[in-house]
Amino acid sequence: MEDVKTTIKAFIQETFVADDQEQLSNDAPLLSSGIIDSISALELVEFLEKTFHFEFQPHEVDQENLDTITRIEAFVKTKKVA
Amino acid sequence: MFERNASQQAWRERILDFAASHINPLAMEREQTATFDRQLWLACGQLGLTGLSIPPEWGGQGMDAYTTVLALEALGFASEDPGLNFGIAAHLLAVAVPMWKYGTEEQHQRFLPGLCNGQAVGGNAITEETAGSDVFAMQTTATPQGDHYHLNGTKTYCSNGGEADLVLTYALTNPAKGFFGGISAFVLEKDQQHYGWSASREKLGLRTCPLAALLLKDSAVPVANRLGQEGAGGQIFNASMTWERICLGAIHLGAMDRLLKLAAQFANHRFSGGQNLSARQAVTHPLADLKVRLEGARLLTYQAAQQLDAGQRTGLAASMAKLAVSECYKHFCLQLMQLFAGEAYQTPHPVEIQLRAALGATLYSGTSEIHRNLVAREIGFKSALT
Ligand SMILES: Cc1cc2nc3c(=O)[nH]c(=O)nc-3n(C[C@H](O)[C@H](O)[C@H](O)COP(=O)(O)OP(=O)(O)OC[C@H]3O[C@@H](n4cnc5c(N)ncnc54)[C@H](O)[C@@H]3O)c2cc1C
């Protein structure tokens, strides 16, 4: 599922990281560090739903599922398996 | 593509008749005395206005978002009471709709019939002193204790506040997580839970819609009154704002249609320098431009509503519709004040009432700046929100 991670990373890098030179690590905190603010998080949710064809339940829009690229990938995998 | 079918047209006519017979006769007096009329609210409920989008099994009219927009547009056009229009729309979109979308069967039975038939008034309370545009900086907490949560905090602005029988409010259940996963939604019932209201706030416009602060001090709310799962509050709020941002502006679209009619009547009859004002392009061109802008805003609203009905994510479409409608409404009213001049500067006058209402429209449901931030982000300006 490396392509899942790559897709997520590319979206976040392109959409949210202001400095094009900065390369995000897979475990860099996104929400708690402010790289993704509260409003951008909704964009991320929309992107994940559209790209990977699933729906977040309201309680799943949770920092635990969204705070790093690794966690997002793990969450997407659980949804795709379900 | 955006026609009204027979049922939508029938609803429009019903609302037009109702506004003429029930809402308009005392609308100006209510506005001047800042009076919320409970009997009138009940009558609106009996007509079906307070539950337009809710399924019939819970007492609503079962309208989709697009049909709701058409009905609210008719209300905005026909009713001369923008405060009542706003109160109904806020009650429906930010209270009844999320309760329907995220409530359990038991909660549906308990809350929706009253919200739909006008027996209950609904309020939505999220804004706090330090969490307005940045609702995510919310500080109100909900601490679980047995089968209750204890809520503590103050929600500074709640429309319909003071009169509300059911309040949908939001509090942190896990402060470490913050907005995403850390906020839950709760329904407060008048006389069932212990909470308070500030005195009703005096305001510039929408004076027939009460606004008050919700005071939560160790307010015990049963777990059975939590809407959705713990941590789901952020998403519930976002979903309710999507409905509100798309549909509430329909009352402004209707109001602008009415104002345009008034403007044409006025300019056709008022003489200055031997000509009626309609003959002067300095008068008609700004209004022609506003008409074009109005139709653009209407299309954005209809399109966003249809996207919502199609189950598409509509965050951006909702922001664009809300921004376009509210800014157009404000400019519209300013232009009409200029046209009607001395006549409209006296109170009460339909133009000054709408102008005072319109100044609020670019503030609630997200300020214009917040919506521009979202659109700017969509364009690709990365630093727009940081
Ligand atoms: C008539 C009316 C009815 C309302 N009803 C309700 C209700 O029923 N329930 C409820 O919970 N709330 C309600 N509100 C509150 C409303 O949602 C807030 O007023 C609104 O979110 C703005 O918050 P604020 O007033 O604290 O202003 P602030 O957020 O302090 O903003 C002040 C100014 O700074 C700008 N600004 C702030 N942040 C940014 C940013 N990141 N980028 C650019 N500009 C920014 C704003 O656009 C604004 O111009 C109501 C408000 C009004 C006027």
Short mmCIF file of N, CA, C and O and ligand atoms in Angstrom, two decimals, chain B residues 86 124-129 131-134 157-159 203 206 211 360 363-370 373 384-385, ligand 1:
data_model
loop_
_atom_site.label_atom_id
_atom_site.label_comp_id
_atom_site.label_asym_id
_atom_site.label_seq_id
_atom_site.Cartn_x
_atom_site.Cartn_y
_atom_site.Cartn_z
N PHE B 86 -34.76 34.71 10.04
CA PHE B 86 -33.45 34.23 10.48
C PHE B 86 -33.61 33.20 11.61
O PHE B 86 -32.96 32.15 11.60
N ASN B 124 -28.74 27.16 18.73
CA ASN B 124 -27.45 26.51 18.52
C ASN B 124 -26.39 27.37 19.20
O ASN B 124 -26.32 28.57 18.95
N ALA B 125 -25.61 26.78 20.10
CA ALA B 125 -24.66 27.59 20.87
C ALA B 125 -23.27 26.98 20.78
O ALA B 125 -23.00 25.95 21.41
N ILE B 126 -22.42 27.63 20.00
CA ILE B 126 -21.03 27.16 19.95
C ILE B 126 -20.06 28.29 20.26
O ILE B 126 -19.06 28.09 20.95
N THR B 127 -20.36 29.51 19.78
CA THR B 127 -19.42 30.63 19.92
C THR B 127 -19.13 30.95 21.38
O THR B 127 -20.03 30.93 22.22
N GLU B 128 -17.85 31.24 21.64
CA GLU B 128 -17.45 31.64 23.00
C GLU B 128 -16.67 32.95 22.90
O GLU B 128 -16.24 33.35 21.81
N GLU B 129 -16.43 33.54 24.04
CA GLU B 129 -15.71 34.83 24.08
C GLU B 129 -14.40 34.75 23.27
O GLU B 129 -14.11 35.63 22.48
N ALA B 131 -13.60 32.17 21.27
CA ALA B 131 -13.73 31.20 20.17
C ALA B 131 -14.89 31.60 19.29
O ALA B 131 -16.00 31.09 19.41
N GLY B 132 -14.63 32.59 18.42
CA GLY B 132 -15.66 33.05 17.47
C GLY B 132 -15.35 32.43 16.12
O GLY B 132 -15.73 31.28 15.85
N SER B 133 -14.62 33.16 15.29
CA SER B 133 -14.19 32.58 14.02
C SER B 133 -13.39 31.31 14.28
O SER B 133 -13.51 30.32 13.57
N ASP B 134 -12.59 31.37 15.31
CA ASP B 134 -11.77 30.21 15.66
C ASP B 134 -12.54 29.35 16.66
O ASP B 134 -12.16 29.24 17.82
N TYR B 157 -23.03 33.85 22.11
CA TYR B 157 -24.15 34.25 21.26
C TYR B 157 -24.98 33.04 20.87
O TYR B 157 -24.49 32.15 20.19
N CYS B 158 -26.22 33.04 21.30
CA CYS B 158 -27.12 31.97 20.84
C CYS B 158 -28.38 32.63 20.29
O CYS B 158 -29.14 33.23 21.07
N SER B 159 -28.59 32.52 18.99
CA SER B 159 -29.81 33.06 18.40
C SER B 159 -30.98 32.22 18.87
O SER B 159 -30.85 30.99 19.01
N LYS B 203 -29.66 44.35 19.88
CA LYS B 203 -28.80 44.31 18.70
C LYS B 203 -29.28 45.23 17.60
O LYS B 203 -30.42 45.68 17.59
N LEU B 206 -32.21 42.30 13.07
CA LEU B 206 -32.79 41.00 13.43
C LEU B 206 -33.35 41.05 14.84
O LEU B 206 -33.18 40.11 15.63
N LEU B 211 -31.25 37.10 21.13
CA LEU B 211 -29.86 36.61 21.17
C LEU B 211 -29.41 36.69 22.62
O LEU B 211 -29.55 37.74 23.25
N GLY B 360 -25.48 41.85 9.63
CA GLY B 360 -25.17 40.64 10.39
C GLY B 360 -24.83 39.46 9.49
O GLY B 360 -24.13 38.53 9.89
N LEU B 363 -21.42 38.20 9.07
CA LEU B 363 -20.74 37.81 10.32
C LEU B 363 -21.08 36.39 10.75
O LEU B 363 -20.19 35.59 11.05
N TYR B 364 -22.40 36.07 10.80
CA TYR B 364 -22.75 34.74 11.30
C TYR B 364 -22.52 33.65 10.25
O TYR B 364 -22.34 33.96 9.08
N SER B 365 -22.52 32.42 10.67
CA SER B 365 -22.21 31.24 9.83
C SER B 365 -20.83 31.36 9.19
O SER B 365 -20.61 30.90 8.07
N GLY B 366 -19.91 31.97 9.88
CA GLY B 366 -18.56 32.21 9.34
C GLY B 366 -18.51 33.58 8.70
O GLY B 366 -19.33 33.89 7.84
N THR B 367 -17.57 34.41 9.13
CA THR B 367 -17.47 35.76 8.56
C THR B 367 -16.99 35.68 7.11
O THR B 367 -16.44 34.65 6.68
N SER B 368 -17.16 36.77 6.39
CA SER B 368 -16.70 36.79 4.99
C SER B 368 -15.20 36.49 4.90
O SER B 368 -14.76 35.82 3.97
N GLU B 369 -14.45 36.98 5.87
CA GLU B 369 -12.99 36.77 5.82
C GLU B 369 -12.67 35.27 5.91
O GLU B 369 -11.80 34.77 5.20
N ILE B 370 -13.40 34.57 6.77
CA ILE B 370 -13.14 33.13 6.92
C ILE B 370 -13.47 32.40 5.61
O ILE B 370 -12.73 31.53 5.16
N ASN B 373 -10.82 33.06 3.11
CA ASN B 373 -9.65 32.22 3.42
C ASN B 373 -9.79 30.85 2.77
O ASN B 373 -8.84 30.31 2.19
N ALA B 384 -2.78 31.16 3.28
CA ALA B 384 -3.99 31.92 3.56
C ALA B 384 -4.51 31.73 4.98
O ALA B 384 -5.13 32.62 5.52
N LEU B 385 -4.28 30.58 5.56
CA LEU B 385 -4.86 30.34 6.87
C LEU B 385 -3.83 30.34 7.99
O LEU B 385 -4.18 30.11 9.14
C1 LIG C 1 -26.68 38.12 14.32
C2 LIG C 1 -25.76 37.08 14.85
C3 LIG C 1 -26.25 35.86 15.24
C4 LIG C 1 -25.42 34.88 15.76
N1 LIG C 1 -25.96 33.70 16.18
C5 LIG C 1 -25.15 32.75 16.72
C6 LIG C 1 -25.70 31.52 17.19
O1 LIG C 1 -26.90 31.27 17.11
N2 LIG C 1 -24.87 30.62 17.74
C7 LIG C 1 -23.53 30.84 17.84
O2 LIG C 1 -22.84 29.97 18.36
N3 LIG C 1 -22.97 31.99 17.38
C8 LIG C 1 -23.75 32.96 16.83
N4 LIG C 1 -23.21 34.13 16.37
C9 LIG C 1 -21.78 34.36 16.52
C10 LIG C 1 -21.02 34.33 15.20
O3 LIG C 1 -20.90 33.03 14.74
C11 LIG C 1 -19.67 35.02 15.44
O4 LIG C 1 -19.94 36.38 15.65
C12 LIG C 1 -18.72 34.84 14.30
O5 LIG C 1 -18.30 33.51 14.21
C13 LIG C 1 -17.51 35.74 14.44
O6 LIG C 1 -16.91 35.60 15.69
P1 LIG C 1 -16.55 36.89 16.57
O7 LIG C 1 -17.75 37.78 16.61
O8 LIG C 1 -15.98 36.41 17.85
O9 LIG C 1 -15.46 37.66 15.75
P2 LIG C 1 -13.89 37.29 15.64
O10 LIG C 1 -13.73 35.87 15.32
O11 LIG C 1 -13.19 37.82 16.82
O12 LIG C 1 -13.46 38.11 14.36
C14 LIG C 1 -13.21 39.53 14.40
C15 LIG C 1 -12.76 39.94 12.98
O13 LIG C 1 -11.53 39.29 12.66
C16 LIG C 1 -11.69 38.55 11.46
N5 LIG C 1 -10.92 37.30 11.55
C17 LIG C 1 -10.91 36.43 12.58
N6 LIG C 1 -10.12 35.37 12.28
C18 LIG C 1 -9.64 35.58 11.05
C19 LIG C 1 -8.80 34.85 10.17
N7 LIG C 1 -8.29 33.66 10.52
N8 LIG C 1 -8.53 35.37 8.96
C20 LIG C 1 -9.07 36.58 8.58
N9 LIG C 1 -9.87 37.31 9.36
C21 LIG C 1 -10.16 36.82 10.57
C22 LIG C 1 -13.18 38.26 11.36
O14 LIG C 1 -13.57 38.00 10.03
C23 LIG C 1 -13.77 39.55 11.89
O15 LIG C 1 -13.76 40.53 10.88
C24 LIG C 1 -24.03 35.12 15.85
C25 LIG C 1 -23.52 36.36 15.43
C26 LIG C 1 -24.36 37.33 14.92
C27 LIG C 1 -23.78 38.63 14.46
#
